[in-house]
Structures are given as structure tokens and as C-alpha cells.
């Protein structure tokens, strides 16, 4: 009887263990699905970090000794973008600057100073929902913002596309590549610079959330490699081997997708500060590329 009692106790214990395991698996499944729903529904808030570190402007080009003009640009769907036009002495061209997915134009003063020193006027704009721009950010919205900024340069300022360099960093690389790829050949920009950017939104989602089916979950597509493949301008891809957010391999894949003529500039340093940490390599590398596409700077 003692043996039977022990056997019965073991069977009861096994049933309890199985029930506990099934309950745990069900709970994990619910958490998995709930997180998947959150990721799907709130992608915009997770990607577009317009409120980090804040929408208030922390400075202007005047703080680094550069004159500038405040610019207001109307988009096709009724939003109002805020930007700066920063002229350079004896400029060899104009750089249209699309920044990354956090902060606003006031957090890019170091970059503006570098570009100004390279003999480039700079137009930098905040996407809708960033800085002092109206609206709420979205993928289609960033594309409309890019087109509005381009039209401002070409139509309001009367600049020839052959004098404009489209520059995009991180998220801005996707936005700039979309803009340049969609322009007709006769209106292609002088050059395109894609810095620290990714291959696609789905690839980034797969990297950040490897346990989820990224292509099914991702609503923000940003297919950078597809855009780059259709560029008609000389391309410079810039990426740091130490980038901890967007892998160096993605930068190489973007470069491989681009048609010739193209160049690759390798940096060291993290995602946000690589251009500054490697500025002794960065600025000369940009200058070489710009000299090939725009000619030598008289003011630099």
C-alpha cells in the first residue's frame, strides 16, 4: 500500500507540474501576443523620438558664430515645417540636411559647422512633429516633408538641382534616398550622401525584436536599399565600424545596392558621435567627394 501511495503521489505531482507548465506557457503566449500588438500599433512612437530630448530648440547657428535665416516651409498636406538656411562664404553648393529620428535641428550644430566649413550652404528642416514643425510624424509624412524642402530650394530659392547635395543621417538617410530616387533624371541632385543609415525598417525590426516576424509586424517600411538602387547621382555612403545601433554591415549593403559612381567612407565611433570622433577623417573624406561632384570650394 505504501508503494501505491507513493505512485499515486508521483502521478498527482506530475499532473500539477504539467498544469503549471501549461499555465506558464499560456501566460508567456499572452505576453508575447500583447507585446506584438503594442509593437505593431505604436511603431510611430517607438521610432519617431520627436520628444527626446525635447521639442524646444537648445540653440541656433548664431551660437557657433554662423549667420542664418529662419525658414517656414508649407507641405502639400498643410503642415508647416521649421528650418534654418545657413549660408557659407563663396558656397560651392547647398546641402539639404535630413537628420535622424531623435532631437531637432538645434542638436545638429556641430554638423552644420562642418558643412559650412566645407563651403556649403545648409538647409536643415525638422520633420513634422519635431522641433517647431507642426503635425505628427509618419513615414509618408517624412517623405512629404522631404519633397517640400526640395521644392523650397528649387522653386522658392531658384537653385539648380545640380548645385544641391542631399544628405541624410540615420533615419534621414532613408528620407533623403527616397527623395533623390524619385526625382526625374533631369532634376537629379548633384550628389547624395547617406550616413549611418539602415537597409530597411524590416531589417531593423528583425535586429531589435528577433523573436517576432519582422516583415509581418513592420508598418514602417523605409526600404533604403530599394531607393538607393534607383539613384541617378553620385553616392557617398558613410558608416562607422563601431556603430552600436545600425550595424556596419548594413552600411556596406546600402553601398553595394547603389549604382556607380559611388564611394564609401569608413568611420570609427558610436552611432551618434562617429562623425565627430572621426572628424579628422570625416571632413576630408566629404571634401574629396564634394570636390569630385561640385568642384573645389573657394571659401574653404
XYZ file of C-alpha atoms in Angstrom:
300
model
C 0.000 0.000 0.000
C 2.905 2.318 0.704
C 4.182 1.740 -2.848
C 0.734 2.508 -4.302
C 0.530 5.686 -2.240
C 3.936 6.812 -3.460
C 2.951 6.040 -7.053
C -0.269 7.987 -6.698
C 1.619 10.915 -5.203
C 4.043 10.958 -8.108
C 1.199 10.916 -10.642
C -0.518 13.782 -8.789
C 2.726 15.722 -8.655
C 3.239 15.158 -12.398
C -0.263 16.472 -13.106
C 0.432 19.575 -11.003
C 3.750 20.140 -12.786
C 2.146 19.744 -16.241
C -0.695 22.083 -15.292
C 1.806 24.641 -14.009
C 3.856 24.347 -17.187
C 0.807 24.795 -19.415
C -0.287 27.813 -17.362
C 3.174 29.333 -17.673
C 3.251 28.724 -21.433
C -0.193 30.282 -21.819
C 0.911 33.333 -19.843
C 4.045 33.696 -21.929
C 1.952 33.371 -25.071
C -0.364 36.145 -23.916
C 2.585 38.394 -23.077
C 4.185 37.631 -26.454
C 0.995 38.486 -28.333
C 0.348 41.589 -26.239
C 3.855 42.922 -26.876
C 3.464 42.150 -30.574
C 0.235 44.149 -30.699
C 1.910 47.059 -28.879
C 4.859 46.994 -31.281
C 2.518 46.936 -34.262
C 0.158 49.680 -33.098
C 2.686 52.062 -31.555
C 5.573 51.824 -34.003
C 5.445 55.523 -34.720
C 6.008 56.431 -31.074
C 8.839 53.903 -30.780
C 10.636 55.033 -33.938
C 9.994 58.784 -34.147
C 11.613 60.106 -30.973
C 10.491 63.668 -31.568
C 10.231 64.436 -27.853
C 13.706 63.163 -26.937
C 15.420 65.144 -25.586
C 12.615 67.622 -26.293
C 10.991 69.818 -28.926
C 12.405 73.067 -27.566
C 15.345 74.485 -29.504
C 18.537 74.409 -27.435
C 20.466 76.822 -29.614
C 20.845 78.335 -33.070
C 23.696 78.664 -35.593
C 24.379 82.104 -34.112
C 25.705 80.299 -31.030
C 28.561 78.931 -33.151
C 29.122 82.192 -34.984
C 27.137 81.448 -38.150
C 24.502 83.731 -39.678
C 21.223 82.039 -40.581
C 17.664 82.625 -41.689
C 14.621 81.081 -40.072
C 12.632 79.248 -42.736
C 8.983 78.189 -42.802
C 8.034 75.623 -45.443
C 4.479 74.533 -46.279
C 3.927 70.865 -47.151
C 1.458 69.562 -49.715
C -0.861 68.309 -46.958
C -0.958 71.537 -44.979
C 1.781 71.156 -42.355
C 4.319 73.871 -41.612
C 7.967 72.884 -41.300
C 10.551 74.912 -39.448
C 14.128 75.058 -40.599
C 17.274 77.111 -40.948
C 19.085 78.269 -44.028
C 22.751 78.744 -43.124
C 24.836 80.399 -45.863
C 28.543 79.791 -46.402
C 31.085 82.212 -47.817
C 31.556 81.596 -51.561
C 29.482 78.424 -51.356
C 30.109 75.730 -53.953
C 26.668 74.211 -53.376
C 23.791 73.691 -50.978
C 23.395 70.752 -48.633
C 19.824 69.635 -47.875
C 20.134 68.062 -44.424
C 17.723 65.371 -43.160
C 18.534 64.452 -39.562
C 17.968 61.300 -37.512
C 14.952 60.204 -35.523
C 15.662 61.917 -32.191
C 16.053 65.553 -31.262
C 15.657 68.526 -33.568
C 17.684 70.841 -35.762
C 19.253 72.591 -32.760
C 21.054 69.351 -31.875
C 22.936 69.339 -35.214
C 25.056 72.469 -34.816
C 28.355 70.552 -34.957
C 27.372 69.060 -38.307
C 26.225 72.411 -39.653
C 29.616 73.871 -38.716
C 31.437 71.087 -40.576
C 29.344 71.530 -43.716
C 29.716 75.311 -43.577
C 33.479 74.882 -43.348
C 33.346 72.699 -46.451
C 31.867 75.573 -48.445
C 28.232 74.534 -48.383
C 25.090 76.477 -47.658
C 22.883 74.297 -45.450
C 19.118 73.926 -45.355
C 18.148 71.814 -42.370
C 14.495 71.201 -41.524
C 12.624 69.471 -38.747
C 10.165 66.802 -39.817
C 6.524 67.276 -38.897
C 6.097 66.849 -35.157
C 9.757 67.679 -34.441
C 11.060 70.943 -33.025
C 8.843 73.814 -34.103
C 7.278 71.970 -37.057
C 3.565 71.205 -36.912
C 1.880 67.830 -37.233
C 2.639 64.264 -36.233
C 5.482 62.217 -37.749
C 4.834 59.251 -40.033
C 6.649 57.530 -42.872
C 4.534 59.142 -45.631
C 4.778 62.419 -43.732
C 8.583 62.417 -43.731
C 8.508 61.845 -47.485
C 6.175 64.823 -47.975
C 8.443 66.904 -45.758
C 11.476 65.977 -47.861
C 9.720 66.946 -51.073
C 8.577 70.241 -49.570
C 12.152 71.099 -48.550
C 13.436 70.234 -52.034
C 10.724 72.344 -53.686
C 11.618 75.245 -51.405
C 15.212 75.179 -52.652
C 14.363 74.721 -56.315
C 11.184 76.791 -56.653
C 11.437 79.495 -53.998
C 15.202 79.981 -53.941
C 15.648 79.176 -57.632
C 18.542 76.773 -57.120
C 19.540 74.354 -59.851
C 19.332 70.691 -58.771
C 22.928 70.314 -59.966
C 24.019 72.528 -57.040
C 22.148 70.584 -54.337
C 23.592 67.738 -52.286
C 21.033 65.584 -50.490
C 22.379 64.470 -47.105
C 20.659 62.079 -44.705
C 21.871 60.662 -41.408
C 20.308 57.527 -39.849
C 16.537 57.869 -40.453
C 17.360 60.862 -42.624
C 19.303 58.555 -44.932
C 16.065 56.770 -45.767
C 14.235 60.064 -46.285
C 16.971 61.540 -48.467
C 17.323 58.364 -50.539
C 13.554 58.328 -51.159
C 13.631 61.946 -52.305
C 16.593 61.579 -54.657
C 15.368 58.289 -56.135
C 12.001 59.787 -57.006
C 13.278 62.847 -58.845
C 13.390 62.730 -62.659
C 16.802 62.266 -64.206
C 16.954 65.839 -65.485
C 16.321 67.107 -61.932
C 18.640 64.732 -60.076
C 20.714 66.312 -57.278
C 24.444 66.850 -57.662
C 25.126 64.092 -55.133
C 23.607 62.009 -52.349
C 25.297 61.311 -49.008
C 23.846 58.562 -46.820
C 25.378 58.406 -43.358
C 24.831 55.776 -40.632
C 21.641 54.532 -42.237
C 19.905 51.156 -42.336
C 18.869 48.812 -45.122
C 15.132 48.767 -44.335
C 12.676 49.173 -41.492
C 12.011 45.441 -41.507
C 15.717 44.666 -41.163
C 15.957 46.999 -38.175
C 12.871 45.428 -36.601
C 14.395 41.991 -37.056
C 17.550 43.200 -35.308
C 15.715 44.859 -32.415
C 12.959 42.266 -31.952
C 14.376 38.948 -33.213
C 11.593 36.849 -31.638
C 8.912 38.453 -33.835
C 8.131 38.020 -37.567
C 9.544 41.395 -38.563
C 8.153 41.594 -42.086
C 4.632 40.938 -40.863
C 4.955 43.240 -37.883
C 6.643 46.239 -39.500
C 4.438 49.018 -40.851
C 7.318 51.480 -41.249
C 8.980 50.147 -44.378
C 11.687 52.641 -45.347
C 13.244 50.299 -47.955
C 16.545 52.148 -48.265
C 18.311 49.585 -50.449
C 15.450 49.776 -52.951
C 15.635 53.563 -53.056
C 19.409 53.584 -53.389
C 19.285 51.187 -56.329
C 17.379 53.843 -58.312
C 19.641 56.814 -57.611
C 20.969 58.738 -60.613
C 23.525 60.825 -58.732
C 26.982 60.072 -57.350
C 26.598 58.451 -53.939
C 28.738 58.566 -50.813
C 27.877 56.081 -48.062
C 29.352 56.872 -44.633
C 29.274 54.405 -41.751
C 31.183 53.674 -38.570
C 32.552 50.218 -37.919
C 31.719 50.810 -34.223
C 28.057 51.741 -34.787
C 26.146 50.023 -31.991
C 22.648 50.831 -33.294
C 22.849 50.287 -37.045
C 25.446 47.625 -37.893
C 28.364 48.451 -40.160
C 27.256 45.571 -42.402
C 24.049 47.472 -43.193
C 26.095 50.413 -44.400
C 28.052 48.117 -46.689
C 24.821 46.628 -48.030
C 23.483 50.103 -48.788
C 26.728 50.867 -50.610
C 26.559 47.619 -52.597
C 23.000 48.464 -53.704
C 23.989 51.856 -55.109
C 24.884 52.229 -58.774
C 28.216 53.768 -59.767
C 29.703 56.271 -59.326
C 29.844 55.671 -55.591
C 32.244 55.890 -52.662
C 32.405 54.536 -49.133
C 33.829 56.378 -46.124
C 34.539 54.311 -43.023
C 34.468 55.967 -39.612
C 35.146 54.900 -36.018
C 32.979 55.816 -33.041
C 29.400 55.241 -31.963
C 26.219 55.856 -33.933
C 25.555 59.383 -32.726
C 29.084 60.727 -32.423
C 31.091 58.806 -35.019
C 31.220 61.774 -37.392
C 32.691 63.942 -34.613
C 35.021 61.340 -33.126
C 36.344 60.664 -36.653
C 36.224 64.281 -37.814
C 39.888 64.201 -38.884
C 38.845 61.557 -41.428
C 35.240 62.622 -41.900
C 35.661 66.193 -43.115
C 38.494 65.420 -45.596
C 36.505 62.434 -46.892
C 33.462 64.592 -47.520
C 35.643 67.259 -49.111
C 37.117 64.781 -51.601
C 33.676 63.591 -52.614
C 32.279 67.122 -52.871
C 35.241 68.240 -54.971
C 34.530 65.432 -57.423
C 30.841 66.336 -57.677
C 30.707 70.111 -57.145
C 34.255 71.295 -57.686
C 36.734 72.761 -55.241
C 35.476 75.117 -52.546
C 36.778 78.668 -52.906
C 35.795 79.618 -49.393
C 37.202 76.559 -47.577
